[in-house]
GROMACS .gro file of C-alpha atoms in nm:
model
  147
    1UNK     CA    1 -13.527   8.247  10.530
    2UNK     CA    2 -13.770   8.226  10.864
    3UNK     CA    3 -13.598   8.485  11.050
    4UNK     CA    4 -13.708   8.333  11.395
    5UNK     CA    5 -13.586   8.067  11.351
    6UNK     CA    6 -13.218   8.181  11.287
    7UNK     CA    7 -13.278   8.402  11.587
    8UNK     CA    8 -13.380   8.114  11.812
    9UNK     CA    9 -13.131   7.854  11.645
   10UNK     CA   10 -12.849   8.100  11.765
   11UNK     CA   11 -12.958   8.226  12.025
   12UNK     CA   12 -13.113   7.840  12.187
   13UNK     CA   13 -12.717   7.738  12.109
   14UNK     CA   14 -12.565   8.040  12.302
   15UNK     CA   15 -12.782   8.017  12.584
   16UNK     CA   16 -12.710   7.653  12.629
   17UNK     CA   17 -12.332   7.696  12.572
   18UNK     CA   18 -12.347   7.978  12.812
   19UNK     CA   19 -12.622   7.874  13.089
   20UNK     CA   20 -12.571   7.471  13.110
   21UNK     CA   21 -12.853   7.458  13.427
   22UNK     CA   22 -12.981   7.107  13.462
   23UNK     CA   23 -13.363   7.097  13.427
   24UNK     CA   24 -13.597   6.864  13.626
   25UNK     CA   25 -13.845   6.703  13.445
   26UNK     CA   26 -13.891   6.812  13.070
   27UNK     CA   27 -13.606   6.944  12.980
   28UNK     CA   28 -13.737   7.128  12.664
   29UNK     CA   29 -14.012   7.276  12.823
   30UNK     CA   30 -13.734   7.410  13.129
   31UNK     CA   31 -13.493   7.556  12.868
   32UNK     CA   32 -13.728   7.711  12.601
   33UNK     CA   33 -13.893   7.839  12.883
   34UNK     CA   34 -13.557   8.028  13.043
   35UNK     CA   35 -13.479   8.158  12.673
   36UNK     CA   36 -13.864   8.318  12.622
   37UNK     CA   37 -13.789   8.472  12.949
   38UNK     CA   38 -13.488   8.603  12.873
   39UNK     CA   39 -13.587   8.824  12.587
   40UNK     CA   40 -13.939   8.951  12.314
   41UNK     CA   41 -13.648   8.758  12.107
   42UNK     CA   42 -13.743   8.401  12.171
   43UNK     CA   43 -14.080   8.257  12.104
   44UNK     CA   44 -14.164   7.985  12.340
   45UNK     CA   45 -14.379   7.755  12.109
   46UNK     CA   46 -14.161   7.750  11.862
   47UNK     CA   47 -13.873   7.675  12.063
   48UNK     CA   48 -14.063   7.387  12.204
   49UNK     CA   49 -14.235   7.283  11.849
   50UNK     CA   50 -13.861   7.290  11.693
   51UNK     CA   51 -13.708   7.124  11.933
   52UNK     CA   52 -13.965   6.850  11.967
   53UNK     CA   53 -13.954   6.729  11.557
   54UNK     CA   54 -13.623   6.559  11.689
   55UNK     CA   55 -13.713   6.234  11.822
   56UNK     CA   56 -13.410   6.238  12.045
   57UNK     CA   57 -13.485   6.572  12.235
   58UNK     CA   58 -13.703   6.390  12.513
   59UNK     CA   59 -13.397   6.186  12.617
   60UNK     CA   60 -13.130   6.414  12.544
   61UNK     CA   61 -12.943   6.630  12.835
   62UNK     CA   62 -12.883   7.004  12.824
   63UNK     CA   63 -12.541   6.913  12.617
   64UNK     CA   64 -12.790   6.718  12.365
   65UNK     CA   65 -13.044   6.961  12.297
   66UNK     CA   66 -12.718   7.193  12.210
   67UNK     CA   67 -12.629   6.934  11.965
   68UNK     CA   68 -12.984   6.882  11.842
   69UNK     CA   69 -13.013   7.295  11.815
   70UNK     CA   70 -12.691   7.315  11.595
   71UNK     CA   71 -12.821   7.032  11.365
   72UNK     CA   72 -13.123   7.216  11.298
   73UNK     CA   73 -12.957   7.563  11.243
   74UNK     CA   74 -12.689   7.357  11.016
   75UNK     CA   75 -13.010   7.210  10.851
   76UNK     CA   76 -13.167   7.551  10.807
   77UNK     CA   77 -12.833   7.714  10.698
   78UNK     CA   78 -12.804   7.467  10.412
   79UNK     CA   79 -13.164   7.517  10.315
   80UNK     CA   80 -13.151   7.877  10.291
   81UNK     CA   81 -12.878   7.879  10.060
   82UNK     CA   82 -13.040   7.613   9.853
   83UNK     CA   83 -13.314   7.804   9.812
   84UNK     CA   84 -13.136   8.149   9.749
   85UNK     CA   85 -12.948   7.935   9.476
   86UNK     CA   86 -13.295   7.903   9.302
   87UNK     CA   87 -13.409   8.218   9.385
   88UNK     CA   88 -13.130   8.365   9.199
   89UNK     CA   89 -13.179   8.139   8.831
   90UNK     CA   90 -13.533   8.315   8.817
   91UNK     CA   91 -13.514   8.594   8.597
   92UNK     CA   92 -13.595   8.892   8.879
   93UNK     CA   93 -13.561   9.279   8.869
   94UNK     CA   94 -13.144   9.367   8.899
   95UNK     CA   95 -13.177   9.514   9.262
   96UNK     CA   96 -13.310   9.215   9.350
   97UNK     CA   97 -13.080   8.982   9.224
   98UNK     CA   98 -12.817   9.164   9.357
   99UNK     CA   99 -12.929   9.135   9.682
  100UNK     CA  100 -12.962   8.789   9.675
  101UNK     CA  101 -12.622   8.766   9.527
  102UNK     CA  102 -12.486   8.948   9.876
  103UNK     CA  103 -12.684   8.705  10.094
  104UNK     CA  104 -12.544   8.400   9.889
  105UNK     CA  105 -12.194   8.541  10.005
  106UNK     CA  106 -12.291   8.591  10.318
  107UNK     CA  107 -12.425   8.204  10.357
  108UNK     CA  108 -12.225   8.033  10.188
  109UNK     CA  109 -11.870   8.127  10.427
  110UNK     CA  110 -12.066   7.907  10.661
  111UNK     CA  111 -12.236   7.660  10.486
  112UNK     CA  112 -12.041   7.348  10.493
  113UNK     CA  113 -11.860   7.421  10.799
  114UNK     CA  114 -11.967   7.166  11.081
  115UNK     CA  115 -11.936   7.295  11.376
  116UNK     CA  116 -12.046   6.968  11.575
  117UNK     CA  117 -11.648   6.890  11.677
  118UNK     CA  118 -11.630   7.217  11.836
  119UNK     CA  119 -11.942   7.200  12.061
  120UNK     CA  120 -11.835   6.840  12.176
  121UNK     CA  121 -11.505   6.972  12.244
  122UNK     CA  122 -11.647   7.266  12.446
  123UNK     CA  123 -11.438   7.508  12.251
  124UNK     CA  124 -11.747   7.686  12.346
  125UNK     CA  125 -11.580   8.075  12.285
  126UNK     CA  126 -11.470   7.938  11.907
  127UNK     CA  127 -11.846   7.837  11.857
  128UNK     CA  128 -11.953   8.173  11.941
  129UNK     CA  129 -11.737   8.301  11.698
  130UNK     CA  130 -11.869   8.099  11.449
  131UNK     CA  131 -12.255   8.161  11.575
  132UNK     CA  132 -12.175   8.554  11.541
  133UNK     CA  133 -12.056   8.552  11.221
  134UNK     CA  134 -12.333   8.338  11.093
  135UNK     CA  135 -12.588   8.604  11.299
  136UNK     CA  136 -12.376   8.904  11.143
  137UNK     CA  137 -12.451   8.751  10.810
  138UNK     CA  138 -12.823   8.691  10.867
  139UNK     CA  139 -12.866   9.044  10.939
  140UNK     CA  140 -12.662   9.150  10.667
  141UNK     CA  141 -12.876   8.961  10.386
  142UNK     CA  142 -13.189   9.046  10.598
  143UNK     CA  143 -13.063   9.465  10.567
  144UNK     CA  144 -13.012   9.418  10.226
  145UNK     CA  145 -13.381   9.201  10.155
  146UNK     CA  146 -13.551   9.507  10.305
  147UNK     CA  147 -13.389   9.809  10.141
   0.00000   0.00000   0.00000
């Protein structure tokens, strides 16, 4: 559960729903650059280094690297809760399983949920709905992971 990156997944997919500026030449380097700026949030390198794995990010447009950011969040969602899954078969201490049980909850209302159709559709307010919720849930299991 890399808490950057669920920051900058989010986050990368608001800012390009929200701020669709055209870039000139590298259009990773423009954006991630505009979202470090924009906040101690949003690491810079690893915008650029998570963006980059994608081989389609060099061609894509603004609307592209939206669609590439929401694959890896997606990616990263389903992970997570894969890994919570084992997390919770291991015999642990009760307070611990419990919290893991709450973050399991929390994932799992999104997990499965593609939210692809609504970015191409520009339902764009829907999305941030969705994006919210999933951020709301993050810091929920995160809250309950550090008490």
């Amino acid at each position: 559960m890399n808490r950057a990156f669920w920051i900058s997944s989010l986050f990368l997919i608001l800012f390009l729903i929200f701020y669709r500026v055209q870039s000139a030449k590298d259009i990773i380097q423009d954006t991630c650059k505009k979202l470090a700026d924009s906040g101690p949030s949003y690491n810079f390198g690893f915008c650029v280094n998570s963006l980059g794995l994608d081989s389609e990010s060099h061609r894509a447009d603004l609307e592209g690297l939206g669609l590439i950011g929401l694959r890896l969040l997606q990616a990263n969602l389903t992970g997570t809760t894969k890994h919570i899954k084992h997390l919770l078969k291991q015999k642990s201490e009760k307070r611990l399983l419990k919290a893991l049980s709450l973050c399991l909850d929390a994932y799992s209302s999104s997990e499965g949920i593609d939210m692809t159709p609504t970015y191409k559709e520009k339902h764009y307010l829907d999305l941030n709905i969705r994006l919210n919720r999933l951020l709301t849930n993050k810091d929920i299991c995160n809250t309950q992971g550090s008490e």
